[in-house]
């Protein structure tokens, strides 16, 4: 096996950091080719390969074929990706060791860092498109400690112990690669989390993802990005991350699919085939917009004495005949043909067979990708049970994504809390997601009612696991129930206070919630039995 050429100038063979940053940079450079192609497909900017255009095409017709290449795009990739990521709905955090099941600190930090926006705008879509997405936890954005990084900016090792982050300073003309690493002891526990910065003077060598033309050229060349050489360590810009060490993690966190591939990446050949079939159908239709005609027989090239133009004095015998005027196009144009000459006209080709092939391929794509056909094509009929059965695979995909994302998202919030100096970072909590159900509100309400009345589940369990309520939502619902039951004014609120004291152990209300209850209408009623409170 060939020895790895280190990208750091003057680095020795025992420089582990130089070895790791070189390996990650080369691995990332190879993956950038796939990422570029995935981006074009997600944006609907991919075009049918130039080899699909017939050889020897007239240069005047080339722009028309280019237009057909652009129009022959069916952006099914976006639907495959978004049908999963749009159904992922993180809904806050809850403690796992506390009876209140409520973690206000984690929810507050997520809101402070704008995590819902970051997830919906960057992390979840990038993960669905490219197979992974990244976020870095640190200072530099005020109270927002979490910043999204796309796979165009960062890459991470398989064991999550090392990562790189790329940047380019256009003004200074400097490229930068920042290496993040975890140093572990003999037992495998993290004892140090640090970073080192390597830089070099250079124009941007990584393709700009916002430039579609550069992306297409990068893909057509088929050459992976190489970090090259001439990188130098800038040890004065490194740092150590105590808040990441506390959570035994890098400050960079990765969200990933099961296999690290984009959701539509395994089906690119099928997507390309569908685009090619649409391109062929458009070209056939375009070529037949104007019928082709041919003349069968011998046409005289000069006028004779019998020609009407000679008789009428419009031409002289022996003059060449201009057939472009004689065969002029027009709604009322009449052509005068010599004896023995016929006109041949092309016939319209039936493209319904090709259209049926396209529809069949879309169905096959829906089957192998696990995306219900009525998401990719609206022309689907069937029973309600059949539609629900088709969505089973999609539900499992979404549930798997939620399970994979829960741990790194919790780790991000825990690091943000540690960076903020909060002791809540040491508590155990988990992410809660809304259930991925496409049933109507009426069906959901009926199912919850049956579960409660049958005694299979408690009301709070149903609200949390079936309705997707957070602990805060459950506490608010309890408070609103009190307001509905004791909506009587002008009386003492002693009984309400007793009732709050009775339900407090079950709800885990804090002082803020108690003060809100104190503002309820005054009542003077007998305290109900504890067995009736939960109902």
Coordinates of C-alpha atoms in Angstrom, one line a residue:
X1 CA 0.0 0.0 0.0
X2 CA 1.4 3.4 -1.0
X3 CA 2.4 5.7 1.8
X4 CA 0.1 8.6 2.5
X5 CA 1.6 11.9 1.4
X6 CA 0.9 14.4 4.2
X7 CA -0.5 17.8 3.2
X8 CA 1.3 19.6 6.0
X9 CA 4.7 21.0 5.0
X10 CA 7.5 19.6 7.1
X11 CA 5.3 17.2 9.1
X12 CA 7.0 14.1 10.3
X13 CA 5.7 10.6 9.9
X14 CA 4.8 10.4 13.6
X15 CA 2.6 13.5 13.5
X16 CA -0.8 12.0 14.1
X17 CA -2.6 15.3 13.5
X18 CA -1.1 15.7 10.1
X19 CA -2.0 12.1 9.2
X20 CA -5.6 12.5 10.4
X21 CA -6.2 15.9 8.6
X22 CA -4.7 14.5 5.4
X23 CA -6.9 11.4 5.5
X24 CA -10.1 13.4 6.3
X25 CA -9.3 15.9 3.6
X26 CA -8.8 13.3 0.9
X27 CA -11.9 11.4 2.0
X28 CA -14.0 14.6 1.9
X29 CA -12.6 15.5 -1.5
X30 CA -13.7 12.2 -3.0
X31 CA -17.2 12.6 -1.5
X32 CA -17.6 16.1 -2.9
X33 CA -18.1 14.7 -6.4
X34 CA -21.2 12.8 -5.1
X35 CA -22.4 15.8 -3.1
X36 CA -22.2 18.0 -6.2
X37 CA -24.3 15.6 -8.2
X38 CA -26.9 15.2 -5.4
X39 CA -27.2 19.0 -5.1
X40 CA -28.0 19.4 -8.8
X41 CA -30.6 16.7 -8.6
X42 CA -32.2 18.2 -5.5
X43 CA -32.3 21.7 -7.1
X44 CA -33.7 20.3 -10.3
X45 CA -30.7 21.6 -12.3
X46 CA -29.3 18.3 -13.6
X47 CA -29.6 17.9 -17.3
X48 CA -29.6 14.8 -19.6
X49 CA -26.1 13.9 -20.7
X50 CA -24.8 15.6 -23.9
X51 CA -24.4 12.2 -25.5
X52 CA -28.2 12.0 -25.7
X53 CA -28.2 14.7 -28.4
X54 CA -27.9 13.1 -31.9
X55 CA -24.4 13.3 -33.5
X56 CA -23.9 15.8 -36.3
X57 CA -26.7 18.2 -35.1
X58 CA -26.9 21.4 -37.1
X59 CA -25.3 24.2 -34.9
X60 CA -28.4 26.3 -35.5
X61 CA -30.4 23.5 -33.7
X62 CA -28.1 23.1 -30.8
X63 CA -29.8 25.8 -28.6
X64 CA -33.1 23.9 -29.1
X65 CA -31.6 20.7 -27.9
X66 CA -30.1 22.5 -24.9
X67 CA -33.5 23.8 -24.0
X68 CA -34.9 20.2 -24.3
X69 CA -32.2 19.0 -21.9
X70 CA -33.3 21.6 -19.4
X71 CA -37.0 20.9 -19.8
X72 CA -36.5 17.1 -19.6
X73 CA -36.0 17.1 -15.9
X74 CA -38.5 15.5 -13.5
X75 CA -37.5 16.6 -10.0
X76 CA -38.5 13.5 -8.1
X77 CA -35.4 13.7 -5.9
X78 CA -36.7 16.6 -3.9
X79 CA -40.0 14.8 -3.2
X80 CA -38.2 11.6 -2.1
X81 CA -36.1 13.6 0.4
X82 CA -38.6 16.1 1.7
X83 CA -41.4 13.4 2.1
X84 CA -39.2 12.1 5.0
X85 CA -37.6 15.2 6.4
X86 CA -40.8 17.2 6.4
X87 CA -42.4 14.6 8.6
X88 CA -39.6 14.8 11.2
X89 CA -41.0 17.1 13.9
X90 CA -38.8 17.5 17.0
X91 CA -41.0 18.7 19.8
X92 CA -38.8 19.6 22.8
X93 CA -37.0 17.7 25.5
X94 CA -38.0 15.8 28.6
X95 CA -36.0 14.5 31.6
X96 CA -35.8 10.7 32.1
X97 CA -35.1 10.7 35.8
X98 CA -37.6 13.3 37.0
X99 CA -41.3 12.6 37.8
X100 CA -42.3 15.9 36.1
X101 CA -40.9 14.7 32.7
X102 CA -40.2 18.3 32.0
X103 CA -36.9 19.9 31.1
X104 CA -37.4 23.7 30.9
X105 CA -33.6 24.3 30.7
X106 CA -33.1 22.2 27.5
X107 CA -36.2 23.6 25.9
X108 CA -35.1 27.2 26.7
X109 CA -31.6 26.6 25.3
X110 CA -33.0 25.1 22.1
X111 CA -35.2 28.2 21.7
X112 CA -32.3 30.5 22.6
X113 CA -30.0 28.9 19.9
X114 CA -32.8 28.8 17.3
X115 CA -32.6 25.1 17.0
X116 CA -36.0 24.5 15.4
X117 CA -35.1 26.9 12.6
X118 CA -31.6 25.4 12.2
X119 CA -33.1 21.9 12.1
X120 CA -35.8 22.7 9.6
X121 CA -33.7 25.1 7.4
X122 CA -30.3 23.3 7.3
X123 CA -29.7 20.1 9.3
X124 CA -32.6 17.9 8.3
X125 CA -32.7 18.9 4.6
X126 CA -28.9 18.5 4.2
X127 CA -29.1 15.1 5.9
X128 CA -31.8 14.0 3.6
X129 CA -30.1 15.3 0.5
X130 CA -26.4 14.4 1.2
X131 CA -26.7 11.7 3.8
X132 CA -25.2 13.8 6.6
X133 CA -25.2 17.3 8.0
X134 CA -23.1 19.0 10.7
X135 CA -23.5 21.6 13.4
X136 CA -20.8 23.2 15.6
X137 CA -21.4 24.4 19.2
X138 CA -19.4 27.4 20.3
X139 CA -19.3 31.1 20.9
X140 CA -19.2 33.8 18.3
X141 CA -22.9 34.4 17.6
X142 CA -24.0 36.0 20.9
X143 CA -26.3 33.8 22.8
X144 CA -26.8 31.5 19.8
X145 CA -24.3 28.7 20.5
X146 CA -25.2 26.4 17.6
X147 CA -24.3 27.0 14.0
X148 CA -25.2 24.7 11.1
X149 CA -22.4 23.4 8.8
X150 CA -23.1 21.8 5.4
X151 CA -21.1 18.9 4.0
X152 CA -19.6 21.5 1.7
X153 CA -17.9 22.9 4.8
X154 CA -17.2 20.0 7.2
X155 CA -16.4 16.3 7.3
X156 CA -16.1 13.8 10.1
X157 CA -14.4 10.4 10.7
X158 CA -16.6 7.3 11.1
X159 CA -15.8 7.0 14.8
X160 CA -16.8 10.7 15.4
X161 CA -13.3 11.3 17.1
X162 CA -12.0 13.7 14.4
X163 CA -13.5 16.3 12.0
X164 CA -12.3 19.0 9.7
X165 CA -13.9 22.4 8.8
X166 CA -13.0 24.2 5.6
X167 CA -13.2 28.0 5.0
X168 CA -11.8 30.5 2.5
X169 CA -11.1 34.1 3.0
X170 CA -11.6 35.8 -0.3
X171 CA -10.2 39.1 0.9
X172 CA -6.9 37.7 2.2
X173 CA -6.7 34.8 -0.3
X174 CA -6.2 32.2 2.4
X175 CA -7.7 28.7 2.6
X176 CA -8.1 27.2 6.1
X177 CA -8.6 23.6 7.3
X178 CA -9.4 23.3 11.0
X179 CA -8.9 19.9 12.6
X180 CA -10.9 18.9 15.7
X181 CA -9.9 15.8 17.7
X182 CA -10.7 13.9 20.8
X183 CA -7.7 12.5 22.8
X184 CA -8.6 9.4 24.8
X185 CA -6.9 7.6 27.7
X186 CA -6.1 3.9 27.8
X187 CA -9.6 3.0 28.9
X188 CA -11.2 4.9 26.0
X189 CA -12.5 7.9 28.0
X190 CA -12.0 11.4 26.5
X191 CA -9.3 13.4 28.3
X192 CA -8.8 16.2 25.9
X193 CA -10.8 17.9 23.1
X194 CA -8.8 20.3 21.0
X195 CA -8.4 21.9 17.5
X196 CA -5.5 22.8 15.2
X197 CA -5.6 25.1 12.2
X198 CA -3.8 24.6 8.9
X199 CA -3.8 27.3 6.3
X200 CA -2.2 28.3 3.0
X201 CA -2.3 31.2 0.6
X202 CA -4.4 30.2 -2.3
X203 CA -7.6 30.9 -4.3
X204 CA -10.6 28.8 -3.5
X205 CA -10.0 25.3 -4.7
X206 CA -13.2 23.7 -3.4
X207 CA -16.0 24.3 -6.0
X208 CA -18.5 26.9 -5.0
X209 CA -21.9 25.1 -4.4
X210 CA -23.9 28.2 -5.3
X211 CA -22.5 28.2 -8.9
X212 CA -24.4 25.7 -11.0
X213 CA -22.1 26.0 -13.9
X214 CA -19.0 25.3 -11.8
X215 CA -20.8 22.3 -10.3
X216 CA -21.6 20.9 -13.7
X217 CA -18.0 21.3 -14.9
X218 CA -16.7 19.7 -11.6
X219 CA -19.0 16.7 -12.2
X220 CA -18.2 16.3 -15.9
X221 CA -14.5 16.3 -15.1
X222 CA -15.0 13.5 -12.7
X223 CA -11.9 14.4 -10.7
X224 CA -12.1 14.4 -6.9
X225 CA -10.9 17.5 -5.1
X226 CA -7.4 17.1 -3.8
X227 CA -6.1 19.1 -0.8
X228 CA -2.7 19.3 -2.4
X229 CA 0.2 20.4 -0.3
X230 CA 1.8 23.6 1.1
X231 CA -0.5 23.6 4.2
X232 CA 1.1 24.9 7.4
X233 CA 0.1 24.5 11.0
X234 CA -0.8 27.7 12.8
X235 CA -0.5 26.6 16.3
X236 CA -1.4 30.0 17.7
X237 CA -5.0 29.6 16.5
X238 CA -5.8 26.2 18.1
X239 CA -8.1 25.9 21.0
X240 CA -9.4 23.4 23.7
X241 CA -13.0 22.8 24.4
X242 CA -13.8 22.0 28.1
X243 CA -17.6 22.1 27.4
X244 CA -17.2 19.5 24.7
X245 CA -15.0 17.4 27.0
X246 CA -17.6 17.4 29.6
X247 CA -20.0 15.8 27.1
X248 CA -17.3 13.6 25.7
X249 CA -17.9 14.9 22.2
X250 CA -16.3 17.0 19.5
X251 CA -17.8 20.5 19.3
X252 CA -18.9 19.4 15.8
X253 CA -21.9 17.1 15.8
X254 CA -23.1 15.0 12.8
X255 CA -26.6 14.0 11.9
X256 CA -26.6 11.0 9.5
X257 CA -28.8 8.6 7.6
X258 CA -28.5 4.9 8.3
X259 CA -25.9 4.3 5.6
X260 CA -24.6 7.8 5.1
X261 CA -26.2 8.2 1.7
X262 CA -28.7 10.7 0.6
X263 CA -32.3 9.5 0.6
X264 CA -32.5 9.5 -3.2
X265 CA -28.8 8.7 -3.8
X266 CA -29.3 4.9 -4.3
X267 CA -31.9 5.6 -7.0
X268 CA -29.9 8.1 -9.2
X269 CA -29.7 5.6 -12.1
X270 CA -33.4 5.3 -12.2
X271 CA -33.9 9.1 -11.9
X272 CA -31.5 9.6 -14.8
X273 CA -33.4 7.0 -16.9
X274 CA -36.7 8.8 -16.2
X275 CA -35.2 12.1 -17.2
X276 CA -33.8 10.5 -20.4
X277 CA -37.2 9.1 -21.3
X278 CA -38.9 12.5 -20.8
X279 CA -36.1 14.1 -22.9
X280 CA -36.8 11.6 -25.8
X281 CA -40.5 12.3 -25.7
X282 CA -40.0 16.1 -25.8
X283 CA -37.6 15.7 -28.7
X284 CA -40.0 13.5 -30.7
X285 CA -42.8 16.0 -30.0
X286 CA -40.6 19.0 -31.0
X287 CA -39.5 17.4 -34.2
X288 CA -43.1 16.7 -35.2
X289 CA -44.4 20.2 -34.4
X290 CA -43.7 21.0 -38.1
X291 CA -44.1 18.1 -40.4
X292 CA -41.3 17.2 -42.7
X293 CA -42.0 17.1 -46.5
X294 CA -40.2 15.7 -49.5
X295 CA -40.7 15.9 -53.2
X296 CA -40.7 12.7 -55.2
X297 CA -39.9 13.0 -58.9
X298 CA -37.8 15.1 -61.2
X299 CA -38.3 18.9 -61.0
X300 CA -37.4 21.0 -64.0
X301 CA -34.7 23.6 -63.2
X302 CA -35.5 26.2 -65.9
X303 CA -38.7 27.7 -67.4
X304 CA -40.1 26.4 -70.7
X305 CA -42.5 27.9 -73.2
X306 CA -45.5 26.1 -71.6
X307 CA -44.9 27.5 -68.1
X308 CA -47.6 30.0 -67.0
X309 CA -45.0 32.4 -65.8
X310 CA -43.5 32.6 -69.3
X311 CA -46.9 32.9 -70.9
X312 CA -47.9 35.7 -68.5
X313 CA -44.5 37.5 -69.1
X314 CA -43.3 37.0 -65.5
X315 CA -40.3 34.9 -66.7
X316 CA -38.3 34.1 -69.8
X317 CA -37.5 30.7 -71.3
X318 CA -34.3 29.3 -69.7
X319 CA -34.5 31.3 -66.5
X320 CA -33.8 29.2 -63.3
X321 CA -36.9 28.4 -61.3
X322 CA -37.1 29.6 -57.7
X323 CA -38.9 26.8 -55.9
X324 CA -38.7 28.6 -52.5
X325 CA -41.3 31.0 -53.8
X326 CA -43.3 28.4 -55.6
X327 CA -43.6 26.3 -52.4
X328 CA -44.3 29.2 -50.0
X329 CA -45.9 28.2 -46.7
X330 CA -49.3 29.7 -45.7
X331 CA -52.9 28.8 -44.8
X332 CA -54.2 29.5 -48.3
X333 CA -51.1 28.7 -50.3
X334 CA -51.5 26.6 -53.4
X335 CA -48.6 24.7 -55.0
X336 CA -48.5 24.0 -58.7
X337 CA -46.6 20.8 -59.3
X338 CA -45.3 19.6 -62.7
X339 CA -46.6 16.3 -64.1
X340 CA -45.2 13.2 -62.5
X341 CA -44.1 15.0 -59.2
X342 CA -45.6 14.0 -55.8
X343 CA -45.3 15.4 -52.3
X344 CA -44.4 13.1 -49.3
X345 CA -45.3 14.2 -45.8
X346 CA -44.1 12.7 -42.5
X347 CA -46.7 11.2 -40.1
X348 CA -47.1 11.9 -36.4
X349 CA -45.5 9.2 -34.2
X350 CA -47.5 7.9 -31.3
X351 CA -45.7 8.7 -28.0
X352 CA -48.3 7.1 -25.7
X353 CA -46.1 4.0 -25.4
X354 CA -43.1 6.1 -24.2
X355 CA -45.4 7.9 -21.7
X356 CA -46.6 4.6 -20.3
X357 CA -42.9 3.6 -19.8
X358 CA -42.3 6.8 -17.8
X359 CA -45.3 6.1 -15.6
X360 CA -44.2 2.5 -15.1
X361 CA -40.7 3.7 -14.1
X362 CA -42.1 6.2 -11.6
X363 CA -44.1 3.4 -10.0
X364 CA -41.0 1.2 -9.8
X365 CA -39.1 4.1 -8.2
X366 CA -41.9 4.5 -5.6
X367 CA -41.7 0.8 -4.8
X368 CA -38.0 0.5 -4.3
X369 CA -37.6 3.9 -2.5
X370 CA -40.4 3.2 -0.1
X371 CA -42.1 6.5 -1.0
X372 CA -45.9 6.1 -1.5
X373 CA -46.8 6.5 -5.2
X374 CA -49.4 9.2 -4.6
X375 CA -46.6 11.4 -3.3
X376 CA -44.7 11.1 -6.5
X377 CA -47.8 10.9 -8.8
X378 CA -51.3 12.2 -8.1
X379 CA -52.9 9.8 -10.5
X380 CA -53.4 7.0 -8.0
X381 CA -56.6 5.4 -6.8
X382 CA -57.2 2.8 -4.2
X383 CA -58.9 2.1 -0.8
X384 CA -58.1 3.9 2.4
X385 CA -56.6 0.7 3.8
X386 CA -54.4 0.4 0.8
X387 CA -53.2 4.0 1.1
X388 CA -52.4 3.4 4.8
X389 CA -50.5 0.3 3.9
X390 CA -48.4 2.1 1.4
X391 CA -47.4 4.7 4.0
X392 CA -46.1 2.1 6.4
X393 CA -42.6 2.1 4.9
X394 CA -42.5 5.9 5.0
X395 CA -43.5 5.9 8.7
X396 CA -40.7 3.5 9.5
X397 CA -38.3 5.7 7.6
X398 CA -39.3 8.8 9.6
X399 CA -39.2 6.9 12.9
X400 CA -35.7 5.6 12.1
X401 CA -34.5 9.1 11.2
X402 CA -36.0 10.5 14.5
X403 CA -34.2 7.8 16.5
X404 CA -30.9 8.5 14.7
X405 CA -31.1 12.2 15.2
X406 CA -32.2 12.2 18.9
X407 CA -28.7 11.5 20.4
X408 CA -26.7 14.1 18.4
X409 CA -29.4 16.8 18.9
X410 CA -29.4 16.1 22.7
X411 CA -25.6 16.2 22.7
X412 CA -25.7 19.7 21.0
X413 CA -28.1 21.0 23.6
X414 CA -26.0 19.5 26.4
X415 CA -22.8 21.2 25.1
X416 CA -24.7 24.5 24.7
X417 CA -25.8 24.3 28.3
X418 CA -22.3 23.5 29.5
X419 CA -20.9 26.4 27.4
X420 CA -23.5 28.6 29.0
X421 CA -22.5 27.5 32.5
X422 CA -25.7 25.7 33.3
X423 CA -25.7 22.7 35.6
X424 CA -28.6 21.3 33.6
X425 CA -26.0 19.9 31.2
X426 CA -25.4 17.1 33.7
X427 CA -29.0 16.0 33.8
X428 CA -30.3 13.2 31.7
X429 CA -32.9 14.2 29.1
X430 CA -34.1 13.0 25.7
X431 CA -35.7 14.6 22.6
X432 CA -39.4 14.2 22.1
X433 CA -40.9 14.1 18.5
X434 CA -44.4 14.5 17.4
X435 CA -46.0 11.2 16.2
X436 CA -45.8 10.7 12.5
X437 CA -49.5 10.0 11.9
X438 CA -51.4 11.1 8.8
X439 CA -54.8 10.3 10.4
X440 CA -57.5 12.9 10.8
X441 CA -58.1 14.7 14.1
X442 CA -61.4 12.9 14.5
X443 CA -59.8 9.5 14.1
X444 CA -57.0 10.4 16.5
X445 CA -59.4 11.7 19.1
X446 CA -61.5 8.5 18.8
X447 CA -58.4 6.3 19.2
X448 CA -57.2 8.3 22.3
X449 CA -60.7 8.1 23.8
X450 CA -60.8 4.4 23.4
X451 CA -57.3 4.0 25.0
X452 CA -58.3 6.1 28.0
X453 CA -61.7 4.6 28.6
X454 CA -60.4 1.1 28.3
X455 CA -57.9 1.8 31.0
X456 CA -54.9 0.7 28.8
X457 CA -53.1 4.1 29.1
X458 CA -53.3 7.1 31.5
X459 CA -54.4 10.5 30.2
X460 CA -50.9 11.9 30.5
X461 CA -49.3 9.0 28.6
X462 CA -51.8 9.4 25.8
X463 CA -51.2 13.2 25.6
X464 CA -47.4 12.6 25.5
X465 CA -47.0 9.6 23.3
X466 CA -50.1 9.7 21.1
X467 CA -50.8 13.4 20.8
X468 CA -47.1 14.6 20.8
X469 CA -47.6 16.9 23.8
X470 CA -44.5 18.2 25.6
X471 CA -44.4 18.3 29.4
X472 CA -45.1 22.0 29.2
X473 CA -48.2 21.3 27.0
X474 CA -49.5 18.8 29.5
X475 CA -49.0 21.2 32.4
X476 CA -50.8 23.9 30.4
X477 CA -53.7 21.5 29.7
X478 CA -54.0 20.7 33.4
X479 CA -54.2 24.4 34.2
X480 CA -56.8 25.0 31.6
X481 CA -58.9 22.1 32.9
X482 CA -58.8 23.7 36.3
X483 CA -60.0 27.0 34.8
X484 CA -62.9 25.2 33.0
X485 CA -64.0 23.2 36.1
X486 CA -63.9 26.2 38.5
X487 CA -65.0 29.0 36.3
X488 CA -66.9 30.7 39.2
X489 CA -66.0 34.3 40.3
X490 CA -66.4 36.2 43.6
X491 CA -65.4 33.4 45.9
X492 CA -62.3 32.4 47.9
X493 CA -59.5 30.6 46.1
X494 CA -58.6 28.4 49.1
X495 CA -60.0 25.3 47.5
X496 CA -58.1 26.0 44.3
X497 CA -54.9 26.2 46.3
X498 CA -55.7 22.9 47.9
X499 CA -56.3 21.4 44.5
X500 CA -53.0 22.7 43.1
X501 CA -51.2 21.2 46.1
X502 CA -52.9 17.9 45.4
X503 CA -52.0 17.7 41.7
X504 CA -48.5 19.2 42.1
X505 CA -46.7 15.9 42.7
X506 CA -48.2 14.5 39.5
X507 CA -47.6 17.5 37.3
X508 CA -44.3 18.7 38.6
X509 CA -45.4 22.4 38.4
X510 CA -42.8 25.0 39.3
X511 CA -43.3 28.4 40.9
X512 CA -44.0 30.0 37.6
X513 CA -46.9 27.6 36.9
X514 CA -48.2 28.1 40.5
X515 CA -48.3 31.8 40.0
X516 CA -50.3 31.4 36.8
X517 CA -52.8 29.2 38.7
X518 CA -53.1 31.9 41.4
X519 CA -54.5 34.1 38.7
X520 CA -57.4 31.7 38.0
X521 CA -60.9 32.8 38.9
X522 CA -61.6 32.6 42.6
X523 CA -63.6 29.6 43.7
X524 CA -65.1 28.2 46.9
X525 CA -65.8 24.6 46.5
X526 CA -65.1 21.4 48.3
X527 CA -61.9 19.6 47.4
X528 CA -62.6 16.7 45.2
X529 CA -61.3 13.2 45.9
X530 CA -57.8 12.5 44.6
X531 CA -59.2 9.6 42.5
X532 CA -61.3 12.1 40.6
X533 CA -58.5 14.5 39.8
X534 CA -56.9 12.5 37.1
X535 CA -60.2 12.2 35.2

